[in-house]
PDB file of C-alpha atoms in Angstrom:
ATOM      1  CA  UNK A   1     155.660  64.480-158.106  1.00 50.00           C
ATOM      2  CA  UNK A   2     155.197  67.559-158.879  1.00 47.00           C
ATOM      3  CA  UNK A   3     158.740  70.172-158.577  1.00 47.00           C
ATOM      4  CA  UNK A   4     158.595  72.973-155.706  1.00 46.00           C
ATOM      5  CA  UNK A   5     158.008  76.153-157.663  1.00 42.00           C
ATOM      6  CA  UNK A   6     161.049  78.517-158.595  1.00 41.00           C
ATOM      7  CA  UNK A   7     161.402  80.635-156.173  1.00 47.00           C
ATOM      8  CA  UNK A   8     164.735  83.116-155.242  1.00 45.00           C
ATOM      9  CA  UNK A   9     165.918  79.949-153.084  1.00 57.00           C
ATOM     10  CA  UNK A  10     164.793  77.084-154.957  1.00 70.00           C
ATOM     11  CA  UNK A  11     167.370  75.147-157.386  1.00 81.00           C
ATOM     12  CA  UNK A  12     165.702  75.674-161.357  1.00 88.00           C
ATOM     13  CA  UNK A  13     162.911  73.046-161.641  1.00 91.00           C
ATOM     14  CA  UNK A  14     165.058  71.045-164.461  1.00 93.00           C
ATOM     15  CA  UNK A  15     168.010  70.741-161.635  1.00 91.00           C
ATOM     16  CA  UNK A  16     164.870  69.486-159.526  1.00 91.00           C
ATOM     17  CA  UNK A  17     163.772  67.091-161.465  1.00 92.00           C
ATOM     18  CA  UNK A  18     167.362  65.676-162.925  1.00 92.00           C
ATOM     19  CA  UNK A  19     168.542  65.437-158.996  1.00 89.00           C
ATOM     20  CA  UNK A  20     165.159  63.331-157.721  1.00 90.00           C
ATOM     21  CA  UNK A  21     165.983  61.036-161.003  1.00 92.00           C
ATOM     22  CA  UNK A  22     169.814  60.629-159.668  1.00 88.00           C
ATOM     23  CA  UNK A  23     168.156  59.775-156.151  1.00 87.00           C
ATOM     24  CA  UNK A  24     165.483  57.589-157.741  1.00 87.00           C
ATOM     25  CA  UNK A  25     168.252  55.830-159.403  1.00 86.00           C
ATOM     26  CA  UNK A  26     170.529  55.747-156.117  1.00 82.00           C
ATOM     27  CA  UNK A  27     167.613  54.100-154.046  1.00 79.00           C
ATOM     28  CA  UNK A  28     167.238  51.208-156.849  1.00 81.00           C
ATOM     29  CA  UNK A  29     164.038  52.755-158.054  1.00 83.00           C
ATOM     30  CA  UNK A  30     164.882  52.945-161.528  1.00 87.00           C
ATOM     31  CA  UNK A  31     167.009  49.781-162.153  1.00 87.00           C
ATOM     32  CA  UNK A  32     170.077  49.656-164.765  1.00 90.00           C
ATOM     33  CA  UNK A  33     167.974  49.407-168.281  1.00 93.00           C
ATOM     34  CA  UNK A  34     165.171  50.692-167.873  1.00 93.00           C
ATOM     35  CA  UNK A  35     163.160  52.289-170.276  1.00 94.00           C
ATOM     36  CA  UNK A  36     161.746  55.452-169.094  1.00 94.00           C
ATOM     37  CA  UNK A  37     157.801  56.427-169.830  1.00 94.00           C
ATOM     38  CA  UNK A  38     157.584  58.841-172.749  1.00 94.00           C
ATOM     39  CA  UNK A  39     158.878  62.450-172.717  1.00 94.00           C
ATOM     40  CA  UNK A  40     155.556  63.969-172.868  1.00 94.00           C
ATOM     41  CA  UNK A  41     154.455  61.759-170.178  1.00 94.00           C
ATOM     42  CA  UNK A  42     156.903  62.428-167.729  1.00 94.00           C
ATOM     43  CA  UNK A  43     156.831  66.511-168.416  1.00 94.00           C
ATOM     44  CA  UNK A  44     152.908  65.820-167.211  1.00 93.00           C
ATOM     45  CA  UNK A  45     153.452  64.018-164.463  1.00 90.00           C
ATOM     46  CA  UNK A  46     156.596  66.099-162.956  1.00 89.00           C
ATOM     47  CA  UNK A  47     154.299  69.257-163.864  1.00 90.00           C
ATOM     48  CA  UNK A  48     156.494  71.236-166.126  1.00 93.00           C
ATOM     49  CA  UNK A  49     157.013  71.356-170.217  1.00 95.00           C
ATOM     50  CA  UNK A  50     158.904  68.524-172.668  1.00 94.00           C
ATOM     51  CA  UNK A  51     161.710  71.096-173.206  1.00 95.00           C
ATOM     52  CA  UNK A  52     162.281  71.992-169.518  1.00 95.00           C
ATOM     53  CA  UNK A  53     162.405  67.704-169.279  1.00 94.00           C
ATOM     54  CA  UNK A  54     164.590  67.425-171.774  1.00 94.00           C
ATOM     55  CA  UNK A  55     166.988  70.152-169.945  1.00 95.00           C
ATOM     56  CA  UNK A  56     166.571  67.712-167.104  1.00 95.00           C
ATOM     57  CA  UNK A  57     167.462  64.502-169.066  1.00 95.00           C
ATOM     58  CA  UNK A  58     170.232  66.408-171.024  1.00 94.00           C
ATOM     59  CA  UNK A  59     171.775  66.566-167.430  1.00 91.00           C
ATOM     60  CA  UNK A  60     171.394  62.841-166.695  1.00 92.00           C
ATOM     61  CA  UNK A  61     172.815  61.070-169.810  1.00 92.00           C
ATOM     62  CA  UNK A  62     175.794  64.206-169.483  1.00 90.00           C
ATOM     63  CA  UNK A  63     176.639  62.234-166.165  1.00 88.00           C
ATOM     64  CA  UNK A  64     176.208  58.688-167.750  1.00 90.00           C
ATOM     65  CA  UNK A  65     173.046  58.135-166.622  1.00 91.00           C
ATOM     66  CA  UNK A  66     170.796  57.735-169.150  1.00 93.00           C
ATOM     67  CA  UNK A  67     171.411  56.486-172.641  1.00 93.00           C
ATOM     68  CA  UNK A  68     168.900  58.392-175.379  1.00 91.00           C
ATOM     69  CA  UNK A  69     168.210  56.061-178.009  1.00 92.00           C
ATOM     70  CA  UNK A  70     166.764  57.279-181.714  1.00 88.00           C
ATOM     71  CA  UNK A  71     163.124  55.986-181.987  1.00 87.00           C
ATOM     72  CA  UNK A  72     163.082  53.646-178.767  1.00 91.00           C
ATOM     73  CA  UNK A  73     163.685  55.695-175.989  1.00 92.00           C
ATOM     74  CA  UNK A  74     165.459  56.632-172.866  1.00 94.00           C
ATOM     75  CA  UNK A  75     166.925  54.261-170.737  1.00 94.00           C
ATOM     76  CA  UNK A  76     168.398  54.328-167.706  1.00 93.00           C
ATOM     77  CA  UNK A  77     172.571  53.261-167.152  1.00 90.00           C
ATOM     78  CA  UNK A  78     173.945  53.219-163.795  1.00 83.00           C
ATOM     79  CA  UNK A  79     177.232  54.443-162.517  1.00 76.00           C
ATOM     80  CA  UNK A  80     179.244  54.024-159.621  1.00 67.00           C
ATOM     81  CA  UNK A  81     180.834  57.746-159.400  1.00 67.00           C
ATOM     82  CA  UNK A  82     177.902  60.647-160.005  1.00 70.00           C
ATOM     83  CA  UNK A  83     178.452  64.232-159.057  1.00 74.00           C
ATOM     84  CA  UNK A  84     174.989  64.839-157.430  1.00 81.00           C
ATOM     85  CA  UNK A  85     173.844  68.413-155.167  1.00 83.00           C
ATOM     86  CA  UNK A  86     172.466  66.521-152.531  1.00 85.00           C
ATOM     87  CA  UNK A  87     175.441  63.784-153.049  1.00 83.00           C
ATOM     88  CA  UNK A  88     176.037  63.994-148.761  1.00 87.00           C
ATOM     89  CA  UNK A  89     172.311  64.510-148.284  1.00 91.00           C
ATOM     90  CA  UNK A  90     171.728  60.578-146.953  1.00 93.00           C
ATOM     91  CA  UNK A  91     167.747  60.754-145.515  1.00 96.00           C
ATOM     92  CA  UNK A  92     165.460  59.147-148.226  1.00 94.00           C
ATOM     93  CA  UNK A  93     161.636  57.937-148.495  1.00 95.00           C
ATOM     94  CA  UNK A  94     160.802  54.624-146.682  1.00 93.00           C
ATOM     95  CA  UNK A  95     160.477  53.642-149.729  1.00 88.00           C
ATOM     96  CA  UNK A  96     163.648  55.153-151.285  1.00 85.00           C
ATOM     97  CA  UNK A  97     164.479  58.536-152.809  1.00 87.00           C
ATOM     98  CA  UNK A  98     163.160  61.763-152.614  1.00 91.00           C
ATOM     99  CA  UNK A  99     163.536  65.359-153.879  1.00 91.00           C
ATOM    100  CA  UNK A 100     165.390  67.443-150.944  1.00 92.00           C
ATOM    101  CA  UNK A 101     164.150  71.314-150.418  1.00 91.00           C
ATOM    102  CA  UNK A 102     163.934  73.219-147.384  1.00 92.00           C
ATOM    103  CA  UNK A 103     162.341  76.176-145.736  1.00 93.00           C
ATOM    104  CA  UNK A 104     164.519  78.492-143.684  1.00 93.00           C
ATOM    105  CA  UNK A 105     162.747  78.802-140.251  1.00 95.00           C
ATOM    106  CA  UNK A 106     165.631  81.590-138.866  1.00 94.00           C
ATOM    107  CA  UNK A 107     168.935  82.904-139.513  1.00 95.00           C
ATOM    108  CA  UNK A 108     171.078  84.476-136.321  1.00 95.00           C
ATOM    109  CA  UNK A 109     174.900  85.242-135.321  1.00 95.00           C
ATOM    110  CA  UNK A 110     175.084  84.054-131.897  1.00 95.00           C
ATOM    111  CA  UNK A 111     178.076  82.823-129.832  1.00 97.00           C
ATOM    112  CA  UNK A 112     178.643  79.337-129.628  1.00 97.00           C
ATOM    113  CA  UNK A 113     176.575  77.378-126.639  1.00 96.00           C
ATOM    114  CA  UNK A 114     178.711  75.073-124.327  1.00 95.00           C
ATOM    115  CA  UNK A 115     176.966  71.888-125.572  1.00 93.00           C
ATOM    116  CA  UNK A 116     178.140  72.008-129.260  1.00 96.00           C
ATOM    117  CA  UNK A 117     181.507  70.311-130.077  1.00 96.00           C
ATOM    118  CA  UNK A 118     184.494  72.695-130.658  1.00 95.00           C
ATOM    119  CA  UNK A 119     185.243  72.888-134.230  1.00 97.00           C
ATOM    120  CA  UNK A 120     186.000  76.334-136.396  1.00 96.00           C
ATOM    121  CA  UNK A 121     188.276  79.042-135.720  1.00 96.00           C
ATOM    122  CA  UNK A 122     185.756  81.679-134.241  1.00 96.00           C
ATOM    123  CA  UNK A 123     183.915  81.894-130.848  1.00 96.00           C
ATOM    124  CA  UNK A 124     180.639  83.144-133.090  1.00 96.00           C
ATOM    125  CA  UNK A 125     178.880  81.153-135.749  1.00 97.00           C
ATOM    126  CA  UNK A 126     175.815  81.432-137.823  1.00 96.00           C
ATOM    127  CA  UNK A 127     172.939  78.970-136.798  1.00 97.00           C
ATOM    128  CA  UNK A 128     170.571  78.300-139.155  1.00 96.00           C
ATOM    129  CA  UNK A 129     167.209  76.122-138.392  1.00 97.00           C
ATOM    130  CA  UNK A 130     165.067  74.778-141.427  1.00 96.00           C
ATOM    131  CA  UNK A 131     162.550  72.540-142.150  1.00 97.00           C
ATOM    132  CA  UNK A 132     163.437  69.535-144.627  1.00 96.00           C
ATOM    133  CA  UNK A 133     161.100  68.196-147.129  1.00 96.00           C
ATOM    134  CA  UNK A 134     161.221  65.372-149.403  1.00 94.00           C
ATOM    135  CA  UNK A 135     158.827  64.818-152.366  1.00 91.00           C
ATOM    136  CA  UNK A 136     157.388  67.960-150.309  1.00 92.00           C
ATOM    137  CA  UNK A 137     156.519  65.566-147.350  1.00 96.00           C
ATOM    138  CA  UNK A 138     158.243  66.973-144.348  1.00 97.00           C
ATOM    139  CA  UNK A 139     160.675  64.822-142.655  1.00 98.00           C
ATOM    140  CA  UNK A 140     163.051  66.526-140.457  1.00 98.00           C
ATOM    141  CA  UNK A 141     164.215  69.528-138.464  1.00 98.00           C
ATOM    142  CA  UNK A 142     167.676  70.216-138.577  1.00 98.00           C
ATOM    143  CA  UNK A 143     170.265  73.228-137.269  1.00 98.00           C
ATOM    144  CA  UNK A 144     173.467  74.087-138.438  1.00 97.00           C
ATOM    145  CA  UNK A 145     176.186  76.114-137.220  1.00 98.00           C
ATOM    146  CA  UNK A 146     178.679  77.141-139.734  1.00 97.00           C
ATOM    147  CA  UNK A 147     181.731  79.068-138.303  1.00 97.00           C
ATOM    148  CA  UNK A 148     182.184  82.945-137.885  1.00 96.00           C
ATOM    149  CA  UNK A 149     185.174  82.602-139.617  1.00 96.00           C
ATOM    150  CA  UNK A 150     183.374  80.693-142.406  1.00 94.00           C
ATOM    151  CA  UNK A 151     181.614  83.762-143.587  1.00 91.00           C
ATOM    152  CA  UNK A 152     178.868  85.810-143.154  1.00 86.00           C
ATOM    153  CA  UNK A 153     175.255  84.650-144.612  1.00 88.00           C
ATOM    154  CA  UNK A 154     171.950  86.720-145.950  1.00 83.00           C
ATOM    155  CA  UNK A 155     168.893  85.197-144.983  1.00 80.00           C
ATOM    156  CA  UNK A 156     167.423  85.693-148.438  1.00 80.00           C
ATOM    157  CA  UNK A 157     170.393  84.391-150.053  1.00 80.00           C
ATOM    158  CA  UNK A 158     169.583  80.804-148.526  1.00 83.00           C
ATOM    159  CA  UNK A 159     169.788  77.953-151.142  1.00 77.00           C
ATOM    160  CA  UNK A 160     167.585  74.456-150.805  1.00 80.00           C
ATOM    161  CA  UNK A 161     171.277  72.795-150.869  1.00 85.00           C
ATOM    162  CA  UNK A 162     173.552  74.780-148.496  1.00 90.00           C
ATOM    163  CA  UNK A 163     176.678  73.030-149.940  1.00 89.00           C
ATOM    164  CA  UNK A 164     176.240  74.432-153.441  1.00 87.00           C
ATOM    165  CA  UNK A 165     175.865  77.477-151.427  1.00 90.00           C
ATOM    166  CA  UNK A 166     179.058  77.234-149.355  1.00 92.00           C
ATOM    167  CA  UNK A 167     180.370  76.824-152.727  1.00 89.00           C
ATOM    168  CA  UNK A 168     179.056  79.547-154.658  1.00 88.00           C
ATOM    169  CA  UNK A 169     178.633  82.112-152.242  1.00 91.00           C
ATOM    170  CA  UNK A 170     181.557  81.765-149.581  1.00 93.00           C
ATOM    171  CA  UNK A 171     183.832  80.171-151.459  1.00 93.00           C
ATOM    172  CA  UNK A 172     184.606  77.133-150.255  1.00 93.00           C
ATOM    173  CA  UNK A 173     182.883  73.096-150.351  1.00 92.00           C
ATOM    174  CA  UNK A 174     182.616  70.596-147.893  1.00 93.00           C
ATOM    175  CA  UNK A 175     184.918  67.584-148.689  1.00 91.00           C
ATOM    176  CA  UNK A 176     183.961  65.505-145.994  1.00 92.00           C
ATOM    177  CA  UNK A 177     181.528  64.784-143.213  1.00 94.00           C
ATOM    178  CA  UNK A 178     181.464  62.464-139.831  1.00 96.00           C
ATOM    179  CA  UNK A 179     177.820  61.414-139.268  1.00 97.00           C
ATOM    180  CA  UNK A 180     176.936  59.998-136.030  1.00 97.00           C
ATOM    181  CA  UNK A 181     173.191  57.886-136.006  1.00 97.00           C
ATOM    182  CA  UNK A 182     171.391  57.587-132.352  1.00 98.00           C
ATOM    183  CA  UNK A 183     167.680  58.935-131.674  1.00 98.00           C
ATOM    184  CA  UNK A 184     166.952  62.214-129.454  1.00 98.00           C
ATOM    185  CA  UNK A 185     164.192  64.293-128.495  1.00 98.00           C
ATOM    186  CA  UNK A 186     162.529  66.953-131.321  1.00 98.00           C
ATOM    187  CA  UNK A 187     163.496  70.297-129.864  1.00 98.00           C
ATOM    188  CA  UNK A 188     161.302  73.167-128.760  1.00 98.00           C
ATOM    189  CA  UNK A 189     161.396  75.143-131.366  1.00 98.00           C
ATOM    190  CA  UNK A 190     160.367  72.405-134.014  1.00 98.00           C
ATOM    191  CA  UNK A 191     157.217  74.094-136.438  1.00 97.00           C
ATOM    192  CA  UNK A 192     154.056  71.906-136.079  1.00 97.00           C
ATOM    193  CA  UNK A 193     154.142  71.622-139.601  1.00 97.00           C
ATOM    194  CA  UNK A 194     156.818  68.579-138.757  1.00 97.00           C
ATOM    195  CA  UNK A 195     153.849  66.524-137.375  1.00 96.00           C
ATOM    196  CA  UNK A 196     156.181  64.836-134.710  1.00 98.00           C
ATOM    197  CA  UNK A 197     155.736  67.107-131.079  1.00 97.00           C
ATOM    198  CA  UNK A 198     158.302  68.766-129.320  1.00 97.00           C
ATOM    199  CA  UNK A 199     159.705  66.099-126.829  1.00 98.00           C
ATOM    200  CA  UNK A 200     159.357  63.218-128.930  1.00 98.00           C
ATOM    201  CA  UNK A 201     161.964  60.595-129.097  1.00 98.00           C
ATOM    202  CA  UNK A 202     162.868  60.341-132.961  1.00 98.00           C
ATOM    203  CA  UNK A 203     165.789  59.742-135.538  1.00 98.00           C
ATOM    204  CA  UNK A 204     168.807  61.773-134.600  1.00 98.00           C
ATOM    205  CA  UNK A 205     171.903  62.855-136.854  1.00 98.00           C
ATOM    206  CA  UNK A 206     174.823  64.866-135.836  1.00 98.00           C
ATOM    207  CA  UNK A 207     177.551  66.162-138.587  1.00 98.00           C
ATOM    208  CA  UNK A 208     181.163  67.050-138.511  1.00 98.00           C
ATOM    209  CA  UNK A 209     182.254  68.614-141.953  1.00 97.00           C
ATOM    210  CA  UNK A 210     185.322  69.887-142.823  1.00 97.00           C
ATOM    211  CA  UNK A 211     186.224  72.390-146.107  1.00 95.00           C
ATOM    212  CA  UNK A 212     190.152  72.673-147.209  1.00 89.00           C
ATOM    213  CA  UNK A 213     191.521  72.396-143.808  1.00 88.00           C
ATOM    214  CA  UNK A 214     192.236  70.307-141.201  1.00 93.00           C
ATOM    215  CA  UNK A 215     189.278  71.918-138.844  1.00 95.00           C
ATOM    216  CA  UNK A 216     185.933  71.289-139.523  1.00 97.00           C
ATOM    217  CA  UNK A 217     184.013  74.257-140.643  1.00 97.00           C
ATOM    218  CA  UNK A 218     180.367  73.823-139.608  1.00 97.00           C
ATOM    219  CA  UNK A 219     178.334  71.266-137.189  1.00 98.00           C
ATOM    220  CA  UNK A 220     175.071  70.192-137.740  1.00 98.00           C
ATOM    221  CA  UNK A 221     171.832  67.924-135.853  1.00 98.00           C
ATOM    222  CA  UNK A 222     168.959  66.645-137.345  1.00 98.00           C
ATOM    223  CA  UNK A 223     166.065  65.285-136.256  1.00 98.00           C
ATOM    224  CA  UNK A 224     164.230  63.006-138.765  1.00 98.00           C
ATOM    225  CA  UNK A 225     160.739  61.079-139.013  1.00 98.00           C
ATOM    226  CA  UNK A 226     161.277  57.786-139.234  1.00 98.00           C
ATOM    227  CA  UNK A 227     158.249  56.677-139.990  1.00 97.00           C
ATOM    228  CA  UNK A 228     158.417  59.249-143.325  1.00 97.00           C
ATOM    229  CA  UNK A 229     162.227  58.389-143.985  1.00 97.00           C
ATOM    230  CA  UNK A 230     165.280  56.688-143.112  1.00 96.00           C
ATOM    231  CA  UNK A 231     169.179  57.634-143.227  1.00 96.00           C
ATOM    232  CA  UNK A 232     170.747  56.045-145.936  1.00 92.00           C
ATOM    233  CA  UNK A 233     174.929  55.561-146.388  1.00 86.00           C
ATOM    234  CA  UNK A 234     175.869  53.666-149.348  1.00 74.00           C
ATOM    235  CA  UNK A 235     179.416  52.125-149.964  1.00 66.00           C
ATOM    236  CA  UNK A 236     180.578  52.167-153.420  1.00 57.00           C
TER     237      UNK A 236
END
């Protein structure tokens, strides 16, 4: 798989590449031992350099996940606690994993509509709509609404992973989240570039998340493929 191309909103292609190994190694794709294909080999098939790879592996084995041994190789060592970007992000493959990016489809301050849930402090809130890839296979439309009070976001500022964003940016990270799993219908304003139509009955997610207070800060729905990917919660 080749890594989505730097662009002002995508994360550096080593931080690519390290986070699809962490979610290759989350889905059971790369199993505890393994011995990975050679360095030159890999920086061919991810489309990038050996030294931007080794960035990439230099973040794995500083998380415990890979063990770099002198003349045999690399080899993959699994842990039960790994700080991840896409950590909360819980759609993978059918087949497991998957590199998460997104395009930004629109950016607006609007006033909260009656159907959402009431969470926040604010009667506005930012809604933002994108289109979610993984491996650069489109799987889902989503749109969140973070709080008025949360802050106030630039459309160009956008990151793939709005949590490191939250973070860096507004100044505050989501803690926790309260997924709820059912099916709905893709909305109207889904891009055809999803492949499922507007109507359809798919995979439906909503989202609670909550920041350093006792109200949660931003409310999300997604609508997902499931014949591209499936939601994924593991218990450690």
């Amino acid at each position: 798989m080749t890594p989505r191309r730097t662009t002002p909103t995508a994360l550096p292609i080593y931080v690519q590449i390290s986070e699809m190994l962490i979610r290759e190694i989350a889905a059971g794709r790369l199993v505890d031992g393994e011995r990975l294909p050679p360095e030159r080999d890999m920086a061919k098939h991810h489309g990038t350099t050996v030294r931007t790879l080794r960035k990439s592996l230099n973040e794995l084995e500083k998380k415990g996940l890979l063990e770099r041994i002198q003349g045999s190789g690399n080899y993959i060592r699994h842990s039960t606690s790994v700080e991840s970007i896409y950590s909360m992000f819980r759609l993978e493959l059918i087949n497991g994993g998957g590199l998460p990016t997104a395009d930004v489809l629109s950016v607006d301050r609007c006033d909260k509509p009656s159907d959402l849930p009431d969470f926040g402090t604010a009667k506005e809130a930012t809604r933002i709509r994108r289109l979610r890839f993984l491996n650069q296979t489109p799987i889902a439309v989503e749109e969140i609404w973070l709080d008025g009070d949360a802050g106030c976001i630039a459309p160009d500022a956008l990151q793939d992973s709005l949590y490191q964003f939250y973070r860096r940016t507004l100044g505050f990270w989501i803690s926790r989240a309260q997924d709820s799993v059912s099916i709905g219908a893709v909305p109207r304003w889904s891009p055809d570039e999803f492949g499922l139509p507007a109507g359809q009955i798919t995979g439906y997610i909503e989202r609670l998340s909550w920041a350093q207070s006792p109200v949660a800060v931003e409310y999300s729905r997604t609508w997902f493929d499931t014949n591209q990917a499936r939601y994924v919660q593991r218990l450690i």
